[in-house]
Short mmCIF file of C-alpha atoms in Angstrom, two decimals:
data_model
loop_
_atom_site.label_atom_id
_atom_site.label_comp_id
_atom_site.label_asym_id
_atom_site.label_seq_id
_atom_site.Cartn_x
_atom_site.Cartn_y
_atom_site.Cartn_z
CA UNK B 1 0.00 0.00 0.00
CA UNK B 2 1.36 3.60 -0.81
CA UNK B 3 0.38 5.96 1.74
CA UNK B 4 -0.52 9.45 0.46
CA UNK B 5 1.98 12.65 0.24
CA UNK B 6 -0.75 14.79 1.16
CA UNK B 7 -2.15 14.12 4.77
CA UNK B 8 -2.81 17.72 5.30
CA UNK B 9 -4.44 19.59 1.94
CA UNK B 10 -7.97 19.71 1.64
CA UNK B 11 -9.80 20.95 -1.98
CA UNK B 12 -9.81 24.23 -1.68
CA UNK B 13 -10.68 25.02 -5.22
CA UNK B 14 -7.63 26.58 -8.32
CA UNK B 15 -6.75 29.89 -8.38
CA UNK B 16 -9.24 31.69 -10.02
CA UNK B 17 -11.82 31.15 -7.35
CA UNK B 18 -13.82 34.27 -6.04
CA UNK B 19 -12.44 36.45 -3.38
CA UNK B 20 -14.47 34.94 -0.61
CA UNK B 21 -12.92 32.52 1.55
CA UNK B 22 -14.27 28.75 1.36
CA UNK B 23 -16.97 27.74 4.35
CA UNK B 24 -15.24 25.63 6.88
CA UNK B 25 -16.83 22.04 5.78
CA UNK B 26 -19.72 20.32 7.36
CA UNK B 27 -17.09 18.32 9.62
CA UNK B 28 -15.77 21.27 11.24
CA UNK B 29 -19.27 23.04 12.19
CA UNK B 30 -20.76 23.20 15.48
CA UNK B 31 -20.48 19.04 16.48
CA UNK B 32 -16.78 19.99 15.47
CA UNK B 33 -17.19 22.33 18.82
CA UNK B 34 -17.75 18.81 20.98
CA UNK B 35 -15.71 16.34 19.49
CA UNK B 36 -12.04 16.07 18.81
CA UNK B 37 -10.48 17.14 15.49
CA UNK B 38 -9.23 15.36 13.09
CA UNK B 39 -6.22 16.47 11.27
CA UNK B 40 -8.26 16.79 8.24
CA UNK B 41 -10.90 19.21 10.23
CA UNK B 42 -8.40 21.10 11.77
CA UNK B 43 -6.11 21.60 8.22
CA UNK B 44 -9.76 22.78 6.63
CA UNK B 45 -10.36 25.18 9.66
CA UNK B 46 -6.63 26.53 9.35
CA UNK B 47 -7.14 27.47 5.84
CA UNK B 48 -10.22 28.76 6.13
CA UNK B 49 -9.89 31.23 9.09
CA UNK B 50 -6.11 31.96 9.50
CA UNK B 51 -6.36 35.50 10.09
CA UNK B 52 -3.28 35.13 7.13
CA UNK B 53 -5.33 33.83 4.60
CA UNK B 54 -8.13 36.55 5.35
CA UNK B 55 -5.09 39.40 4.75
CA UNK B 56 -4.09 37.31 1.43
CA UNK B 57 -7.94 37.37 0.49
CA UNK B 58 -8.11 40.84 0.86
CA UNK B 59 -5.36 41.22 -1.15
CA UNK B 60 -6.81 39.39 -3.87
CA UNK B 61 -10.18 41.88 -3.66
CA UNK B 62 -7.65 44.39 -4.09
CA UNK B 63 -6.18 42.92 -7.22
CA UNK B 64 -9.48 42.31 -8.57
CA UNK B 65 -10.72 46.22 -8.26
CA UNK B 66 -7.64 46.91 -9.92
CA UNK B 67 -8.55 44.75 -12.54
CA UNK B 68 -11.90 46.55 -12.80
CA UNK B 69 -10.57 49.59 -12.84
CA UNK B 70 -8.06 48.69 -15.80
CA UNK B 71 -10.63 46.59 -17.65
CA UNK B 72 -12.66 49.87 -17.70
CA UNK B 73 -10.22 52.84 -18.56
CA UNK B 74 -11.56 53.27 -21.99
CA UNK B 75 -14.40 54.53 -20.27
CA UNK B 76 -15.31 58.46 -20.41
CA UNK B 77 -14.40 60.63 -17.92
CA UNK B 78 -17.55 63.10 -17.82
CA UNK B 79 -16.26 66.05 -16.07
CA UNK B 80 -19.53 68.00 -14.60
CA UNK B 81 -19.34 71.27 -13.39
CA UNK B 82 -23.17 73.10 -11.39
CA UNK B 83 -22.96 76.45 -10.18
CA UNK B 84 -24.86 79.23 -8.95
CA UNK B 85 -24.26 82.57 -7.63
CA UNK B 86 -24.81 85.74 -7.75
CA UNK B 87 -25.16 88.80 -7.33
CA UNK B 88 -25.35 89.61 -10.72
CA UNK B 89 -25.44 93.83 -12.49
CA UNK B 90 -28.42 94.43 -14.78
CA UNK B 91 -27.61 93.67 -18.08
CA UNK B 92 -30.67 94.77 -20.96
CA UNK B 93 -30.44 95.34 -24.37
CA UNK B 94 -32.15 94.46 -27.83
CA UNK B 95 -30.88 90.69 -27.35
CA UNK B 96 -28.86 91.57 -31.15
CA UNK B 97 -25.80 92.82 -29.38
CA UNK B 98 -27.28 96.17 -29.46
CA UNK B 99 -26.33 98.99 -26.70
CA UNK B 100 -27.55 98.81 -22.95
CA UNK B 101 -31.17 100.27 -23.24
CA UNK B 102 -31.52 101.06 -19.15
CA UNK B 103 -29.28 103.08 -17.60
CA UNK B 104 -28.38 100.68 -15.23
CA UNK B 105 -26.55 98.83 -17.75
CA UNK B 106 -24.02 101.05 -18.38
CA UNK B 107 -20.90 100.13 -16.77
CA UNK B 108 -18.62 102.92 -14.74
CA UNK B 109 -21.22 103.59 -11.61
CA UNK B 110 -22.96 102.33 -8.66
CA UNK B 111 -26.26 102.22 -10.79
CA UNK B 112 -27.08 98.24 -10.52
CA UNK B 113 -30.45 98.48 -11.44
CA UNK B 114 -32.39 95.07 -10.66
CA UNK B 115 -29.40 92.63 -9.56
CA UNK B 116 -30.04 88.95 -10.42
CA UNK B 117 -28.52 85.68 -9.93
CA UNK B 118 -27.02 83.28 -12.24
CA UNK B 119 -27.24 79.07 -12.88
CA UNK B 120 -25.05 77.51 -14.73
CA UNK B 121 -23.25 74.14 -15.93
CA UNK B 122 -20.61 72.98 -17.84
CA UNK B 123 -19.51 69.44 -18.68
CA UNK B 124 -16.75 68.17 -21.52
CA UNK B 125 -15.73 64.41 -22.02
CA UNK B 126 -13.00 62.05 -23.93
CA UNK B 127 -13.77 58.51 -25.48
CA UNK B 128 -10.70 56.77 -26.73
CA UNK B 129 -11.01 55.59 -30.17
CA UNK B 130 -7.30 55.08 -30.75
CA UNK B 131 -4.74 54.61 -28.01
CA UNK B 132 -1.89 51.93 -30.36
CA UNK B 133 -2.30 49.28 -27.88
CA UNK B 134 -1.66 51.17 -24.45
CA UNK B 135 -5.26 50.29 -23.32
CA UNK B 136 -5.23 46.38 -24.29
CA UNK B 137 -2.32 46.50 -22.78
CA UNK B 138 -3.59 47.69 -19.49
CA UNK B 139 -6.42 45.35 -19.43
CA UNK B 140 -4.00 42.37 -20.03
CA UNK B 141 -1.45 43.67 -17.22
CA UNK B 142 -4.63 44.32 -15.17
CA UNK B 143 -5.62 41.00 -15.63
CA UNK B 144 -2.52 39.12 -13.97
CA UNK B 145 -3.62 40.97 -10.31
CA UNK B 146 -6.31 38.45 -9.57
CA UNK B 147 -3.81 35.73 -10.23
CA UNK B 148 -1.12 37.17 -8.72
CA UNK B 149 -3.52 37.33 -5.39
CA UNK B 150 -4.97 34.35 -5.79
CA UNK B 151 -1.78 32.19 -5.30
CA UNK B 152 -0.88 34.86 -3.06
CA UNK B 153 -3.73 33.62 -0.67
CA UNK B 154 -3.30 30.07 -1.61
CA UNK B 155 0.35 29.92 -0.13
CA UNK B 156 -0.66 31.51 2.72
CA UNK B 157 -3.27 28.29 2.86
CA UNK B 158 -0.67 25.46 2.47
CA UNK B 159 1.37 27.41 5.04
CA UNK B 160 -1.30 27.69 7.42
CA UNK B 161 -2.63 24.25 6.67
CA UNK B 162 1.17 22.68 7.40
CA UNK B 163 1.56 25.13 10.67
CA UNK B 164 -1.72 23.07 11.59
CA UNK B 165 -0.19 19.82 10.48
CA UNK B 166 2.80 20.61 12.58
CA UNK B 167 1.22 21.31 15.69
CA UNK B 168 -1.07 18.08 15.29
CA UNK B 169 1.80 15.90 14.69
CA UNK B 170 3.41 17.86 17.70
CA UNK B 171 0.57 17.11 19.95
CA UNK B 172 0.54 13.57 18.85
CA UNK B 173 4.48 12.81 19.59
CA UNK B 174 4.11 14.85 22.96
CA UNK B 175 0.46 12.56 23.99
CA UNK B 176 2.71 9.50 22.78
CA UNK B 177 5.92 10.53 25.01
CA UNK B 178 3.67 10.98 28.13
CA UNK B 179 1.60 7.15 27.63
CA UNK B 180 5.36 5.84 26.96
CA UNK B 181 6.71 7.76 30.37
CA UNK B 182 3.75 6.04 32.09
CA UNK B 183 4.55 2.70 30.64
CA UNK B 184 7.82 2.77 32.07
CA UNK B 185 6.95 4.26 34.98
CA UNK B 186 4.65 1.87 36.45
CA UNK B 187 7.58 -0.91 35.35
CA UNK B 188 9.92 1.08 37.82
CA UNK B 189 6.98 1.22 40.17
CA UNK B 190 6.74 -2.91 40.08
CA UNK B 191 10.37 -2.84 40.19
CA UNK B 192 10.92 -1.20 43.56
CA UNK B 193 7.75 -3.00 45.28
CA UNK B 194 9.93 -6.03 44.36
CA UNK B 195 13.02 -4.55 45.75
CA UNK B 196 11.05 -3.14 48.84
CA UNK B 197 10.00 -6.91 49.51
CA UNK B 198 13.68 -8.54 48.83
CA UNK B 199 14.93 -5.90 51.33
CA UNK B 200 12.66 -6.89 53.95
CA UNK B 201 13.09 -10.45 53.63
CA UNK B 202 17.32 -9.55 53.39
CA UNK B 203 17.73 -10.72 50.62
CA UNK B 204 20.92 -10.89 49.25
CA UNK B 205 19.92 -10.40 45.48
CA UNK B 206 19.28 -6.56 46.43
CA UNK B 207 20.85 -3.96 48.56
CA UNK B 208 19.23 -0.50 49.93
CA UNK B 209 21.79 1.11 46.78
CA UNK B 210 19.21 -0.52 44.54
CA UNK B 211 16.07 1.62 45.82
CA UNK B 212 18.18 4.32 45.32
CA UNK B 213 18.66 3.76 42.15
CA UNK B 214 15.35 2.63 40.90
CA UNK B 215 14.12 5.72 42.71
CA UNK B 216 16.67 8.08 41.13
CA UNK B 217 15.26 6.84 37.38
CA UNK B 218 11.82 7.06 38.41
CA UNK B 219 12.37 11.16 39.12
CA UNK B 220 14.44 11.52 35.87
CA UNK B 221 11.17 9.68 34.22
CA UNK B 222 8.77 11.67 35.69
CA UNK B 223 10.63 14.96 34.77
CA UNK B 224 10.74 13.73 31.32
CA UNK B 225 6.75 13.67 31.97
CA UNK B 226 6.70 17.15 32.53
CA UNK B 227 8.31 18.17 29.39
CA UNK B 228 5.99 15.91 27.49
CA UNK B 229 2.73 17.44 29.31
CA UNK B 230 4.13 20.93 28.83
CA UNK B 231 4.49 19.89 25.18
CA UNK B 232 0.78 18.74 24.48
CA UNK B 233 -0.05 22.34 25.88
CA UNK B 234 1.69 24.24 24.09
CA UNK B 235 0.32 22.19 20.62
CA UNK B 236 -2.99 22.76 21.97
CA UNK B 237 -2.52 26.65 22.51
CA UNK B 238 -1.23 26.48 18.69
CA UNK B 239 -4.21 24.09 17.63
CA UNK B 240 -6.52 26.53 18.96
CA UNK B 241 -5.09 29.24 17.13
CA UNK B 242 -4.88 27.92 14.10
CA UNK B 243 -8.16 26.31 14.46
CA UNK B 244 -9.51 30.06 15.42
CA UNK B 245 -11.12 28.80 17.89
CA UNK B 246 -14.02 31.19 19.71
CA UNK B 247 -13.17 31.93 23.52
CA UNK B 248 -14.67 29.46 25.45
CA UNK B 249 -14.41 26.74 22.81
CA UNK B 250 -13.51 23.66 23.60
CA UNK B 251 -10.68 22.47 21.56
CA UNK B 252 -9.61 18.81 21.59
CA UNK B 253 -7.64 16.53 19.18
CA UNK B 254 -8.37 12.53 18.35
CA UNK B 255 -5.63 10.01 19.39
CA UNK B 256 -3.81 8.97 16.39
CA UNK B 257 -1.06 6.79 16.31
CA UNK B 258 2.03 8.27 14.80
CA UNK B 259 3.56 5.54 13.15
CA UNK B 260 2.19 4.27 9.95
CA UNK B 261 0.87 0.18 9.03
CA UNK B 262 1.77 1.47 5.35
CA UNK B 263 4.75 1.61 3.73
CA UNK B 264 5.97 4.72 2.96
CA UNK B 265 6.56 5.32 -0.93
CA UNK B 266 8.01 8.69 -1.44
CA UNK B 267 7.75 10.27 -5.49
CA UNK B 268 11.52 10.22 -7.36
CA UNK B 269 13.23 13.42 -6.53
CA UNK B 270 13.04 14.72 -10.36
CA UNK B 271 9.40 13.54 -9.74
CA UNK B 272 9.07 16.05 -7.39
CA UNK B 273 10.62 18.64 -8.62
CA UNK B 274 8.73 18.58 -11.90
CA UNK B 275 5.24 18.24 -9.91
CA UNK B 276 6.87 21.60 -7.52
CA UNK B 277 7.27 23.59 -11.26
CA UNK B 278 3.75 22.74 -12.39
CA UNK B 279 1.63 23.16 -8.83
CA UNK B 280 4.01 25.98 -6.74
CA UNK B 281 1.45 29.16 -6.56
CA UNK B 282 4.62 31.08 -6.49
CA UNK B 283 5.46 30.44 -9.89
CA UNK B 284 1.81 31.20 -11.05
CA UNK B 285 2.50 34.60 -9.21
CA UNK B 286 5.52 34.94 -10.40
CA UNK B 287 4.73 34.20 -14.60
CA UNK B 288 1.40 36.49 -14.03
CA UNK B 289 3.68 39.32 -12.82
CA UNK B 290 6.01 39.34 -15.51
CA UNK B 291 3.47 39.49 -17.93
CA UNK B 292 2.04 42.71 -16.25
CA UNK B 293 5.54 44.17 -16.08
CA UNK B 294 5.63 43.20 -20.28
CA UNK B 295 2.41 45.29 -20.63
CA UNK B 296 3.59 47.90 -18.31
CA UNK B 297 6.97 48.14 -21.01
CA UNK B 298 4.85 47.88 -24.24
CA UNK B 299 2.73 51.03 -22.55
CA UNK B 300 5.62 53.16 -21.91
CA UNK B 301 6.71 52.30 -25.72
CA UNK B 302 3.36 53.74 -27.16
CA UNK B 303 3.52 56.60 -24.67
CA UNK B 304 5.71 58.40 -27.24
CA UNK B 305 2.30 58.07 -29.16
CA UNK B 306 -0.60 60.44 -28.76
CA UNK B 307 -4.30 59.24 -28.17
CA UNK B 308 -6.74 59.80 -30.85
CA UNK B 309 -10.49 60.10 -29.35
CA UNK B 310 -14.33 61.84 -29.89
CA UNK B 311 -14.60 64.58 -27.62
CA UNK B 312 -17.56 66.64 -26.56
CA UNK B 313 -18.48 69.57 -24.26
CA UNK B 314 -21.38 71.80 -23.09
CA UNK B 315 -21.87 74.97 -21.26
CA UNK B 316 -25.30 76.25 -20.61
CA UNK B 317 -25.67 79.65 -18.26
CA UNK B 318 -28.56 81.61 -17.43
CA UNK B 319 -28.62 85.05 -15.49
CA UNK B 320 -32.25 86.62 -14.21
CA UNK B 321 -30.65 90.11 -14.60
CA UNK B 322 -29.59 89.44 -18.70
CA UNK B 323 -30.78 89.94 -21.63
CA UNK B 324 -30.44 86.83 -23.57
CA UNK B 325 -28.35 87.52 -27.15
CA UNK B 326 -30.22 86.24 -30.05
CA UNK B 327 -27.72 87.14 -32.27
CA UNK B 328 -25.30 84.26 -33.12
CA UNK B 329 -22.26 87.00 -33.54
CA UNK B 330 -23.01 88.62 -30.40
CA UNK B 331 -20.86 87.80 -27.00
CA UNK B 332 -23.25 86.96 -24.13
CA UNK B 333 -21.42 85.20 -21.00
CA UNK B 334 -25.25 85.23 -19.06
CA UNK B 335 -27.28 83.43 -21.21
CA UNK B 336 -24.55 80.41 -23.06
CA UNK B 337 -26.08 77.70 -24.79
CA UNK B 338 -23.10 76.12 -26.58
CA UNK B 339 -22.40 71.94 -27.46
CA UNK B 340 -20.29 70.45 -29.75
CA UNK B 341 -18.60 67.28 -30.24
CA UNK B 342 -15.44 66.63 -32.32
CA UNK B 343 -11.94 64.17 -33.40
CA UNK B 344 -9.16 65.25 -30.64
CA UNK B 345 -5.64 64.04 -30.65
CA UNK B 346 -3.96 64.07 -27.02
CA UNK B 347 -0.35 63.79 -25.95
CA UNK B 348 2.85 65.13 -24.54
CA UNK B 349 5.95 65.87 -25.28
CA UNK B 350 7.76 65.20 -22.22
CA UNK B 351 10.36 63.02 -23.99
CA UNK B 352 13.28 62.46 -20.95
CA UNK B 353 10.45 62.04 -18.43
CA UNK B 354 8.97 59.05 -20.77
CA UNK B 355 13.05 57.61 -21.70
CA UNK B 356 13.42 57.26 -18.14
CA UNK B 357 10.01 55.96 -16.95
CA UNK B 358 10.59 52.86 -20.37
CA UNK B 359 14.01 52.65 -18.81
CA UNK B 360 12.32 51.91 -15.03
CA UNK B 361 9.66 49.61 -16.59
CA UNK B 362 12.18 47.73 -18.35
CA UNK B 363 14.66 47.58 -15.29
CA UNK B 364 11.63 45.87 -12.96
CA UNK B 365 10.84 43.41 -15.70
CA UNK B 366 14.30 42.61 -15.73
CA UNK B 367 14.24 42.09 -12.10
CA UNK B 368 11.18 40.12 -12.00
CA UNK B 369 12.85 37.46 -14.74
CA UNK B 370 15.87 37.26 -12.42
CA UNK B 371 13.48 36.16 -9.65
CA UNK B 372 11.84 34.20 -11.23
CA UNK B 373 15.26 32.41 -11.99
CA UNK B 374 15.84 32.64 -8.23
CA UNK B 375 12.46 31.55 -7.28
CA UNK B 376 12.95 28.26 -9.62
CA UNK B 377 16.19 27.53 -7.72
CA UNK B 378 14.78 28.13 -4.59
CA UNK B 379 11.95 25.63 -5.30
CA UNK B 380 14.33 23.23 -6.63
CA UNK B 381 16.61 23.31 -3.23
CA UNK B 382 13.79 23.39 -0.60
CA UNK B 383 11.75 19.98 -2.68
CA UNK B 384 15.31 18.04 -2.53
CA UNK B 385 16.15 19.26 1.20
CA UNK B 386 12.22 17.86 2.15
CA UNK B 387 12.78 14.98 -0.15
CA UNK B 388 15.77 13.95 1.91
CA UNK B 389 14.93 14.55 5.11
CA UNK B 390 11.78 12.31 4.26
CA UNK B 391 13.41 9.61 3.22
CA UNK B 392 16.49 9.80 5.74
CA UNK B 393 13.17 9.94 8.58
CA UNK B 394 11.53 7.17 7.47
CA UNK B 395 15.05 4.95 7.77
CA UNK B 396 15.42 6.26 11.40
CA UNK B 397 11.93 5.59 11.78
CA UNK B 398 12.17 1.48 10.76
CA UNK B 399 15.40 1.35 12.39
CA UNK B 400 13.99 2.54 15.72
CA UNK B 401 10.88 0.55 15.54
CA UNK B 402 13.24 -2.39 15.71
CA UNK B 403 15.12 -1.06 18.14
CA UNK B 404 12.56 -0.30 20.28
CA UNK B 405 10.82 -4.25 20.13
CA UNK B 406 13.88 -5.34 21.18
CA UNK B 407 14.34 -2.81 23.80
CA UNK B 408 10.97 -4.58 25.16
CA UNK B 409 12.10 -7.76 25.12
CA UNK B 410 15.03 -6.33 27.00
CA UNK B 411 12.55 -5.35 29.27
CA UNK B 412 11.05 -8.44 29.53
CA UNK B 413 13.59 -10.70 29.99
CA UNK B 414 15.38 -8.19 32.43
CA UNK B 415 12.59 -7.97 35.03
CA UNK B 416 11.65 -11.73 34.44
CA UNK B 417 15.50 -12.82 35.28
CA UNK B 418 15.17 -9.58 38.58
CA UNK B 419 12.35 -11.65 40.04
CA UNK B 420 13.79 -15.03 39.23
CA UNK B 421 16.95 -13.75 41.43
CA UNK B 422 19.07 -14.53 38.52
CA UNK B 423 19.50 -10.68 37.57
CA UNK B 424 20.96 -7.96 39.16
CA UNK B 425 20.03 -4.32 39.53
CA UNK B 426 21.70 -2.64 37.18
CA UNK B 427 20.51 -5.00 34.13
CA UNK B 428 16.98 -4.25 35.07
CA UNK B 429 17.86 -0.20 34.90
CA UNK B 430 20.12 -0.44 31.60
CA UNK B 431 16.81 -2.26 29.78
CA UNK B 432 14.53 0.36 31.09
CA UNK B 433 16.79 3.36 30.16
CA UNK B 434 17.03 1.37 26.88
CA UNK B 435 13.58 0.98 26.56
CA UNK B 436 12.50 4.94 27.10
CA UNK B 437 15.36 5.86 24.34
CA UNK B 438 14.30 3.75 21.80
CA UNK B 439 10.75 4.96 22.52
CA UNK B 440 11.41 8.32 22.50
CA UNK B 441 13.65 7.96 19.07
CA UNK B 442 11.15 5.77 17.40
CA UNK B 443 7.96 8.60 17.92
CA UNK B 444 10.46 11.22 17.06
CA UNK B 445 10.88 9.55 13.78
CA UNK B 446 7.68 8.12 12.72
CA UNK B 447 6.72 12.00 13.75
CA UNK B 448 9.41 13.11 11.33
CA UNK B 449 7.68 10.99 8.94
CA UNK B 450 4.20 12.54 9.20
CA UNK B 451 5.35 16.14 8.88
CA UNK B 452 8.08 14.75 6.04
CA UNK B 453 4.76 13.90 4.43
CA UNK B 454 2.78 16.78 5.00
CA UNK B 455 6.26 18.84 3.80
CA UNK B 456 6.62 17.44 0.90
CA UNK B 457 2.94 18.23 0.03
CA UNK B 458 3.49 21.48 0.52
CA UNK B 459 6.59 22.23 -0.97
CA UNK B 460 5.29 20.16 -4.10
CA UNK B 461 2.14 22.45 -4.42
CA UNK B 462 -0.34 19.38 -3.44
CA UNK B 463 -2.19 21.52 -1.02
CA UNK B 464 -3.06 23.79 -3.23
CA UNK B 465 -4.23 21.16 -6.11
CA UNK B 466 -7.07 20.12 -4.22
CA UNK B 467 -6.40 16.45 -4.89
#
């Protein structure tokens, strides 16, 4: 049987799902209050409510107003101007441009005859008809944001769902360490009853030395036990918030056995890599943003262009005081009524300000491509490191297992030979240190084994295929 490289991704959907977070599944809702997560439940919750993942999601609402906001730039501007005021001279005349025909519309005294007040409004507006290529191009660059965001958010998933995997496995090996402390324990505890009863029927198999010792390794045990309960404490304080867990929930985590009845069948290394290349959202970030930064480039080259586009305007005023002119030669700034629409051709001639703005845009694609390089390498280095340390954990892990059977048998045959008389002391307490070693070593590997797993999901991009 091949066990799985993905204990801790969920489906979570591809990259150009909607801004909203995914519902935490059925599994994790209120019954998921009351009885003990699984590490599938608690991966789901992780990437669901990290407060990391809600910062990457908002990120990706950002990238998708952009995207809005690029896909419509072709749109008018309709620049609206309402106004009123006042107060306004008397102004009267024939309405043909004619002389003032009240004297209190001549100009040059404090004669203002019947002051008024004026309304008026203006408005003017550009439609791009011809831009050569500078607004495709800002839709297409426009268009990489909502990638960009989405793996964006869905790294900050597979991190948040392996955090969760980590402190799951951690609880596990610390819940292990303190039922194998308490194994041993209560095998010292049988051990000095035994001695207790040789000593007070003198005995010469034992001497009072030998309750000193058993007692000295039953302290150094139950110290160990402290660690270990300190340790499935601390992974609960992370489970909880990871699991964003409400105050006054009650958080608890099933009993799972660390090490595996499967064997343990790794991908190839090259396997790997290649599967890292297709699935890492980094490189879908990455590719998206040097697109953008190949749009942003082709812009600045057509900037040197001008824009070719249908403009129109319109400027109505009227004034209660005025005379309105009904003479198309004559000037009358009271009483406009004036539209037109027309072919305009827009641009500037700032030529150093655009060589050097081309010359930035081509500078941060150029840096993007080298990170990209970097970001390859990077992949490639951290999917062999996991690779290896899988593999070298799962040796450790069957080595140990052995180690530790016959560490019981050690056991075994130790105390057997102790209460036969036929063993001393100092056998029994070599098998029993041997015994918590091997223990200790073989759930520190098979533990290594678990997160290897659940690392080399991640770094492969497995979490975020949803498979």
């Amino acid at each position: 049987m091949q066990t799985q490289l993905a204990p801790a991704a969920q489906p979570e959907g591809t990259a150009n799902e909607g801004a909203q977070p995914p519902a935490v599944p059925d599994s994790t809702a209120p019954a998921a209050k009351h009885q003990p997560l699984t590490l599938a439940q608690l991966v789901a919750r992780a990437r669901a409510t990290d407060s990391r993942v809600a910062e990457a999601t908002a990120e990706l609402r950002k990238f998708q107003a952009l995207y809005q906001q690029a896909k419509w730039a072709w749109f008018p501007k309709f620049e609206v101007t309402l106004g009123a005021g006042g107060p306004i001279p008397e102004a009267r005349n024939n309405g043909l441009g004619g002389p003032p025909t009240t004297k209190a519309s001549l100009e040059g005294d404090w004669n203002f005859g019947k002051v008024g007040v004026t309304v008026f409004s203006t408005g003017n507006a550009v439609l791009p008809l011809y831009t050569f290529g500078k607004l495709s191009a800002l839709k297409k660059a426009g268009e990489q944001g909502p990638i960009v965001g989405a793996a964006l958010r869905e790294r900050a998933r597979d991190e948040a769902g392996y955090q969760a995997a980590q402190a799951y496995y951690g609880y596990q090996l610390a819940r292990a360490g303190v039922e194998q402390i308490n194994d041993v324990s209560k095998r010292l505890e049988d051990a000095g009853r035994r001695i207790d009863a040789l000593l007070a029927e003198d005995s010469a198999q034992v001497s009072k030395l030998d309750t000193y010792k058993v007692r000295y390794f039953r302290q150094l045990v139950e110290a160990r036990k402290a660690e270990a309960q300190q340790g499935m404490e601390f992974a609960l304080t992370a489970i909880r918030l990871l699991a964003n867990a409400a105050p006054g929930e009650s958080v608890t985590v099933v009993s799972e056995e660390l090490a595996l009845d499967s064997e343990v069948k790794p991908p190839t290394l090259e396997a790997s890599v290649r599967e890292a290349e297709s699935r890492r959202p980094e490189i879908s970030a990455i590719t998206a943003g040097i697109i953008a930064r190949e749009q942003e480039v082709k812009i600045r080259e057509m900037s040197y262009y001008p824009d070719l586009g249908l403009a129109g305007f319109y400027d109505i005023r009227w004034t209660s005081s005025a005379t309105r002119q009904l003479s198309p030669f004559a000037y009358d700034p009271y009483n406009e009524r004036t539209a037109g629409i027309g072919l305009v051709m827009r641009g500037t001639f700032d030529i150093p300000v655009k060589d050097a703005q081309l010359e930035q845009a081509r500078a941060e694609l150029d840096k993007l491509r080298a990170q990209e390089l970097q970001i390859h390498a990077g992949i490639q280095l951290e999917v062999t490191q996991v690779h290896g340390q899988l593999v070298a954990a799962y040796a450790r892990a069957q080595a140990f297992n052995e180690a530790e059977k016959n560490a019981r048998r050690w056991v075994t045959a130790a105390f057997a030979a102790f209460d036969l008389g036929t063993g001393d002391t100092r056998e029994l307490v070599d098998a029993f240190t041997a015994l918590a070693q091997a223990s200790s070593d073989k759930a520190k590997s098979w533990h290594d084994v678990r997160l290897g797993l659940a690392g080399l999901a991640r770094v492969t991009g497995h979490g975020s295929s949803g498979e």
